Amino acid sequence: MKIAIIGAGNMGSAIARGLAQGNLVQPEDIIVSNPSEGKLQALQADIPGLEVTTSNVKAAGDADLVILAVKPWVLDKVLAELPLRDGLMVASVVAGRSINSILDYLSTVCPQGRVPDTIFFRIVPNTAAAIGQSMTLVSSLAANPRQRQLMLDLLAPLGPTMWVPEPQLAAATALASCGTAYVMQYIQAATQAGIELGLKAQDARRMVTQCVMGAAALLQDNPDAHPATEIEKVCTPGGYTIRGINELDHSGFTSAIIKAIKASV
């Protein structure tokens, strides 16, 4: 299977590295295109056998799957020159562009308004894809079950993958992608509190990050676990933790998180 990745930015490079580390394709089956050669050279140095080019048309020419990992404001230009054909799979990592909006645009640039019989996907990784810990969301309007599973399997080296119907993708993105920033905001705030209380910055951050990882693992390792139950285990009567929990509630912590997620949709 030949895969072309258009764009060698942070996400395009992370996807290339993940695919190369998987078992479904070899580095020789992947080609990455980018306008500047610096990022391509760095990527090629990391992944021996990977092919690179500055031509999007060349990259997509023989590909079975084209992954679009470009900035939103250049997507239309890339789509206009993409050599579409029947049977080609195209996956967009571009934020904020639905499959229907892509198809609508293509109908204006394809001859006689006929868009080839191409299967379009949307992929939403998060920045943890660079270390194989992304929660990657995948959606499509027309993919069959085999094609769905293929896409999920291809992206598995980036971290856990999940199929999400496109109408739910915006909400899922707020949780799985934007949510990374909200967790980072908590880690930063808790670290600052630790520093104010006399801890060294690196020690405070290490404590907080491990605490976050441990809390997540408690839920991941036990499908029947619930955050409320885990909170109860920590909150002893008259103890310190319940005081902190109550202060979070008084300060509107839960409401702020809900509002932040909803504002991201």
Short mmCIF file of C-alpha atoms in Angstrom, two decimals:
data_model
loop_
_atom_site.label_atom_id
_atom_site.label_comp_id
_atom_site.label_asym_id
_atom_site.label_seq_id
_atom_site.Cartn_x
_atom_site.Cartn_y
_atom_site.Cartn_z
CA MET A 1 0.00 0.00 0.00
CA LYS A 2 1.42 3.37 -1.07
CA ILE A 3 0.78 6.33 1.25
CA ALA A 4 1.39 10.00 0.47
CA ILE A 5 1.49 12.60 3.25
CA ILE A 6 1.04 16.17 2.10
CA GLY A 7 2.70 18.41 4.67
CA ALA A 8 5.73 17.80 6.89
CA GLY A 9 4.75 19.97 9.85
CA ASN A 10 4.38 18.63 13.37
CA MET A 11 1.33 16.50 12.61
CA GLY A 12 2.41 15.30 9.17
CA SER A 13 5.81 14.30 10.54
CA ALA A 14 4.25 12.55 13.55
CA ILE A 15 1.96 10.56 11.26
CA ALA A 16 4.88 9.61 9.01
CA ARG A 17 6.90 8.37 11.98
CA GLY A 18 3.93 6.45 13.35
CA LEU A 19 3.16 4.75 10.05
CA ALA A 20 6.81 3.82 9.58
CA GLN A 21 6.87 2.19 13.02
CA GLY A 22 3.75 0.13 12.33
CA ASN A 23 3.47 -3.28 10.68
CA LEU A 24 1.16 -2.47 7.77
CA VAL A 25 3.50 -0.39 5.61
CA GLN A 26 7.23 -0.04 5.15
CA PRO A 27 9.08 3.30 5.07
CA GLU A 28 9.66 2.70 1.36
CA ASP A 29 5.87 2.79 0.86
CA ILE A 30 5.57 6.31 2.31
CA ILE A 31 6.25 9.57 0.49
CA VAL A 32 6.03 12.98 2.12
CA SER A 33 5.75 16.29 0.30
CA ASN A 34 6.43 19.77 1.66
CA PRO A 35 7.22 23.16 0.08
CA SER A 36 10.54 23.55 1.93
CA GLU A 37 13.22 20.90 2.00
CA GLY A 38 14.51 21.42 5.55
CA LYS A 39 11.71 19.49 7.25
CA LEU A 40 11.84 16.80 4.58
CA GLN A 41 15.56 16.25 5.12
CA ALA A 42 15.09 16.00 8.88
CA LEU A 43 12.28 13.49 8.42
CA GLN A 44 14.26 11.43 5.95
CA ALA A 45 17.20 11.34 8.35
CA ASP A 46 14.91 9.91 11.04
CA ILE A 47 13.23 7.39 8.73
CA PRO A 48 15.69 5.70 6.35
CA GLY A 49 13.97 4.59 3.17
CA LEU A 50 11.28 7.27 3.32
CA GLU A 51 10.76 9.13 0.04
CA VAL A 52 10.36 12.90 0.02
CA THR A 53 9.47 15.51 -2.57
CA THR A 54 8.48 19.16 -2.87
CA SER A 55 5.74 18.23 -5.39
CA ASN A 56 2.30 17.37 -4.05
CA VAL A 57 1.30 16.04 -7.46
CA LYS A 58 4.26 13.66 -7.55
CA ALA A 59 3.58 12.48 -4.00
CA ALA A 60 -0.06 11.69 -4.68
CA GLY A 61 0.49 10.24 -8.16
CA ASP A 62 0.88 6.55 -7.26
CA ALA A 63 -0.62 6.64 -3.77
CA ASP A 64 -3.47 4.44 -2.56
CA LEU A 65 -4.00 6.79 0.39
CA VAL A 66 -3.31 10.53 0.53
CA ILE A 67 -3.16 12.17 3.95
CA LEU A 68 -3.64 15.94 3.94
CA ALA A 69 -1.74 17.47 6.87
CA VAL A 70 -1.64 21.10 5.79
CA LYS A 71 -2.79 24.41 7.27
CA PRO A 72 -6.48 25.23 6.75
CA TRP A 73 -5.75 28.28 4.57
CA VAL A 74 -3.80 26.24 2.00
CA LEU A 75 -6.14 23.24 1.85
CA ASP A 76 -8.15 24.49 -1.15
CA LYS A 77 -4.99 25.08 -3.15
CA VAL A 78 -3.76 21.57 -2.36
CA LEU A 79 -7.14 20.03 -3.20
CA ALA A 80 -7.26 21.85 -6.54
CA GLU A 81 -4.01 20.23 -7.72
CA LEU A 82 -4.62 16.81 -6.18
CA PRO A 83 -4.79 14.11 -8.90
CA LEU A 84 -8.02 12.49 -7.71
CA ARG A 85 -9.18 9.21 -9.21
CA ASP A 86 -11.75 6.53 -8.57
CA GLY A 87 -10.79 4.25 -5.68
CA LEU A 88 -8.35 6.69 -4.07
CA MET A 89 -8.62 7.19 -0.30
CA VAL A 90 -8.04 10.70 1.02
CA ALA A 91 -7.74 11.50 4.73
CA SER A 92 -7.77 15.09 5.97
CA VAL A 93 -6.12 16.15 9.23
CA VAL A 94 -7.17 19.75 8.60
CA ALA A 95 -9.13 21.22 11.50
CA GLY A 96 -12.54 22.76 10.90
CA ARG A 97 -13.17 21.37 7.40
CA SER A 98 -15.94 18.81 7.12
CA ILE A 99 -15.98 16.16 4.40
CA ASN A 100 -19.02 17.81 2.83
CA SER A 101 -17.22 21.16 2.64
CA ILE A 102 -14.31 19.46 0.89
CA LEU A 103 -16.64 17.74 -1.56
CA ASP A 104 -18.47 21.01 -2.21
CA TYR A 105 -15.21 22.74 -3.04
CA LEU A 106 -14.01 19.90 -5.28
CA SER A 107 -17.26 20.05 -7.25
CA THR A 108 -16.30 23.59 -8.25
CA VAL A 109 -12.83 22.67 -9.52
CA CYS A 110 -13.35 19.19 -10.99
CA PRO A 111 -14.28 19.00 -14.70
CA GLN A 112 -18.06 19.13 -15.21
CA GLY A 113 -18.37 19.22 -11.43
CA ARG A 114 -17.82 15.45 -11.17
CA VAL A 115 -15.74 14.47 -8.16
CA PRO A 116 -14.12 11.07 -8.75
CA ASP A 117 -15.37 8.16 -6.66
CA THR A 118 -12.95 8.88 -3.83
CA ILE A 119 -13.33 7.77 -0.20
CA PHE A 120 -12.75 10.70 2.16
CA PHE A 121 -11.80 10.41 5.81
CA ARG A 122 -11.20 12.92 8.56
CA ILE A 123 -8.47 12.20 11.10
CA VAL A 124 -8.14 14.07 14.41
CA PRO A 125 -4.95 13.17 16.30
CA ASN A 126 -3.59 15.24 19.16
CA THR A 127 -0.05 16.43 19.79
CA ALA A 128 0.78 13.27 21.76
CA ALA A 129 0.90 11.48 18.38
CA ALA A 130 4.58 12.43 18.33
CA ILE A 131 5.20 9.97 21.19
CA GLY A 132 2.59 7.35 20.25
CA GLN A 133 0.09 8.46 22.90
CA SER A 134 -2.55 10.29 20.85
CA MET A 135 -6.27 9.64 21.16
CA THR A 136 -6.88 9.61 17.41
CA LEU A 137 -10.39 10.05 16.03
CA VAL A 138 -11.41 8.80 12.58
CA SER A 139 -14.55 9.57 10.58
CA SER A 140 -15.92 9.06 7.07
CA LEU A 141 -19.21 9.42 5.23
CA ALA A 142 -18.82 6.58 2.76
CA ALA A 143 -16.11 4.17 3.92
CA ASN A 144 -17.09 0.53 4.16
CA PRO A 145 -16.26 -1.54 7.29
CA ARG A 146 -13.05 -2.89 5.77
CA GLN A 147 -11.81 0.58 4.88
CA ARG A 148 -12.75 1.88 8.33
CA GLN A 149 -10.76 -0.85 10.05
CA LEU A 150 -7.81 -0.35 7.73
CA MET A 151 -7.62 3.34 8.68
CA LEU A 152 -7.89 2.56 12.39
CA ASP A 153 -5.14 -0.05 12.10
CA LEU A 154 -2.86 2.23 10.09
CA LEU A 155 -3.08 4.95 12.73
CA ALA A 156 -2.72 2.64 15.73
CA PRO A 157 1.02 3.40 16.14
CA LEU A 158 0.02 6.99 17.01
CA GLY A 159 -1.91 5.72 20.04
CA PRO A 160 -5.47 4.44 20.65
CA THR A 161 -7.86 5.03 17.75
CA MET A 162 -11.63 5.49 17.80
CA TRP A 163 -14.26 5.64 15.07
CA VAL A 164 -16.59 8.63 15.50
CA PRO A 165 -19.57 9.56 13.26
CA GLU A 166 -18.80 12.92 11.67
CA PRO A 167 -21.77 14.75 13.28
CA GLN A 168 -20.14 13.95 16.65
CA LEU A 169 -16.60 14.75 15.57
CA ALA A 170 -16.57 18.37 16.78
CA ALA A 171 -17.57 17.35 20.30
CA ALA A 172 -15.10 14.46 20.28
CA THR A 173 -12.34 16.79 19.11
CA ALA A 174 -13.01 19.15 22.01
CA LEU A 175 -12.48 16.25 24.41
CA ALA A 176 -9.66 14.33 22.76
CA SER A 177 -7.64 17.07 21.07
CA CYS A 178 -8.42 20.45 22.65
CA GLY A 179 -8.57 18.62 25.97
CA THR A 180 -4.79 18.24 25.87
CA ALA A 181 -4.45 21.97 26.45
CA TYR A 182 -6.92 21.92 29.34
CA VAL A 183 -5.00 19.14 31.08
CA MET A 184 -1.79 21.11 30.51
CA GLN A 185 -3.46 24.15 32.06
CA TYR A 186 -4.22 22.13 35.19
CA ILE A 187 -0.66 20.78 35.33
CA GLN A 188 0.74 24.28 35.00
CA ALA A 189 -1.56 25.69 37.70
CA ALA A 190 -0.88 22.84 40.13
CA THR A 191 2.86 23.18 39.53
CA GLN A 192 2.69 26.90 40.27
CA ALA A 193 0.88 26.13 43.52
CA GLY A 194 3.61 23.66 44.45
CA ILE A 195 6.29 26.26 43.79
CA GLU A 196 4.45 28.79 45.97
CA LEU A 197 4.35 26.19 48.73
CA GLY A 198 8.13 25.79 48.56
CA LEU A 199 8.77 22.95 46.13
CA LYS A 200 11.31 23.15 43.33
CA ALA A 201 9.67 23.68 39.94
CA GLN A 202 10.96 20.45 38.37
CA ASP A 203 9.94 18.43 41.43
CA ALA A 204 6.46 19.95 41.50
CA ARG A 205 5.91 19.27 37.81
CA ARG A 206 7.11 15.69 38.14
CA MET A 207 4.70 15.09 41.02
CA VAL A 208 1.76 16.63 39.18
CA THR A 209 2.37 14.87 35.86
CA GLN A 210 2.72 11.47 37.52
CA CYS A 211 -0.43 12.15 39.54
CA VAL A 212 -2.33 12.92 36.31
CA MET A 213 -0.96 9.79 34.63
CA GLY A 214 -1.85 7.63 37.62
CA ALA A 215 -5.38 9.01 37.84
CA ALA A 216 -5.93 8.32 34.14
CA ALA A 217 -4.53 4.80 34.49
CA LEU A 218 -6.97 4.00 37.29
CA LEU A 219 -9.84 4.65 34.90
CA GLN A 220 -8.24 3.09 31.82
CA ASP A 221 -7.31 -0.16 33.57
CA ASN A 222 -10.79 -0.68 35.01
CA PRO A 223 -13.70 -0.15 32.59
CA ASP A 224 -16.14 -0.20 35.53
CA ALA A 225 -14.33 2.57 37.42
CA HIS A 226 -15.90 6.02 37.67
CA PRO A 227 -14.24 9.34 38.56
CA ALA A 228 -16.71 9.96 41.38
CA THR A 229 -15.85 6.60 43.00
CA GLU A 230 -12.11 7.28 42.73
CA ILE A 231 -12.61 10.72 44.30
CA GLU A 232 -14.45 9.15 47.24
CA LYS A 233 -11.50 6.80 47.84
CA VAL A 234 -9.17 9.78 48.34
CA CYS A 235 -11.53 11.95 50.40
CA THR A 236 -11.36 10.72 54.00
CA PRO A 237 -13.79 12.36 56.46
CA GLY A 238 -12.39 15.65 57.72
CA GLY A 239 -9.32 15.21 55.52
CA TYR A 240 -7.35 17.58 53.34
CA THR A 241 -8.58 16.30 49.97
CA ILE A 242 -12.26 16.94 50.62
CA ARG A 243 -11.39 20.51 51.56
CA GLY A 244 -9.69 20.95 48.23
CA ILE A 245 -12.56 19.32 46.33
CA ASN A 246 -15.05 21.61 48.04
CA GLU A 247 -12.91 24.63 47.18
CA LEU A 248 -12.85 23.56 43.53
CA ASP A 249 -16.64 23.32 43.58
CA HIS A 250 -16.98 26.70 45.27
CA SER A 251 -14.74 28.20 42.59
CA GLY A 252 -16.78 26.72 39.73
CA PHE A 253 -14.12 24.25 38.56
CA THR A 254 -16.58 21.72 37.09
CA SER A 255 -18.61 24.43 35.40
CA ALA A 256 -15.45 26.00 33.93
CA ILE A 257 -14.36 22.69 32.39
CA ILE A 258 -17.81 22.09 30.87
CA LYS A 259 -17.89 25.62 29.47
CA ALA A 260 -14.38 25.25 28.02
CA ILE A 261 -15.29 22.00 26.25
CA LYS A 262 -18.51 23.48 24.85
CA ALA A 263 -16.69 26.64 23.73
CA SER A 264 -14.32 24.46 21.71
CA VAL A 265 -17.06 23.00 19.51
#
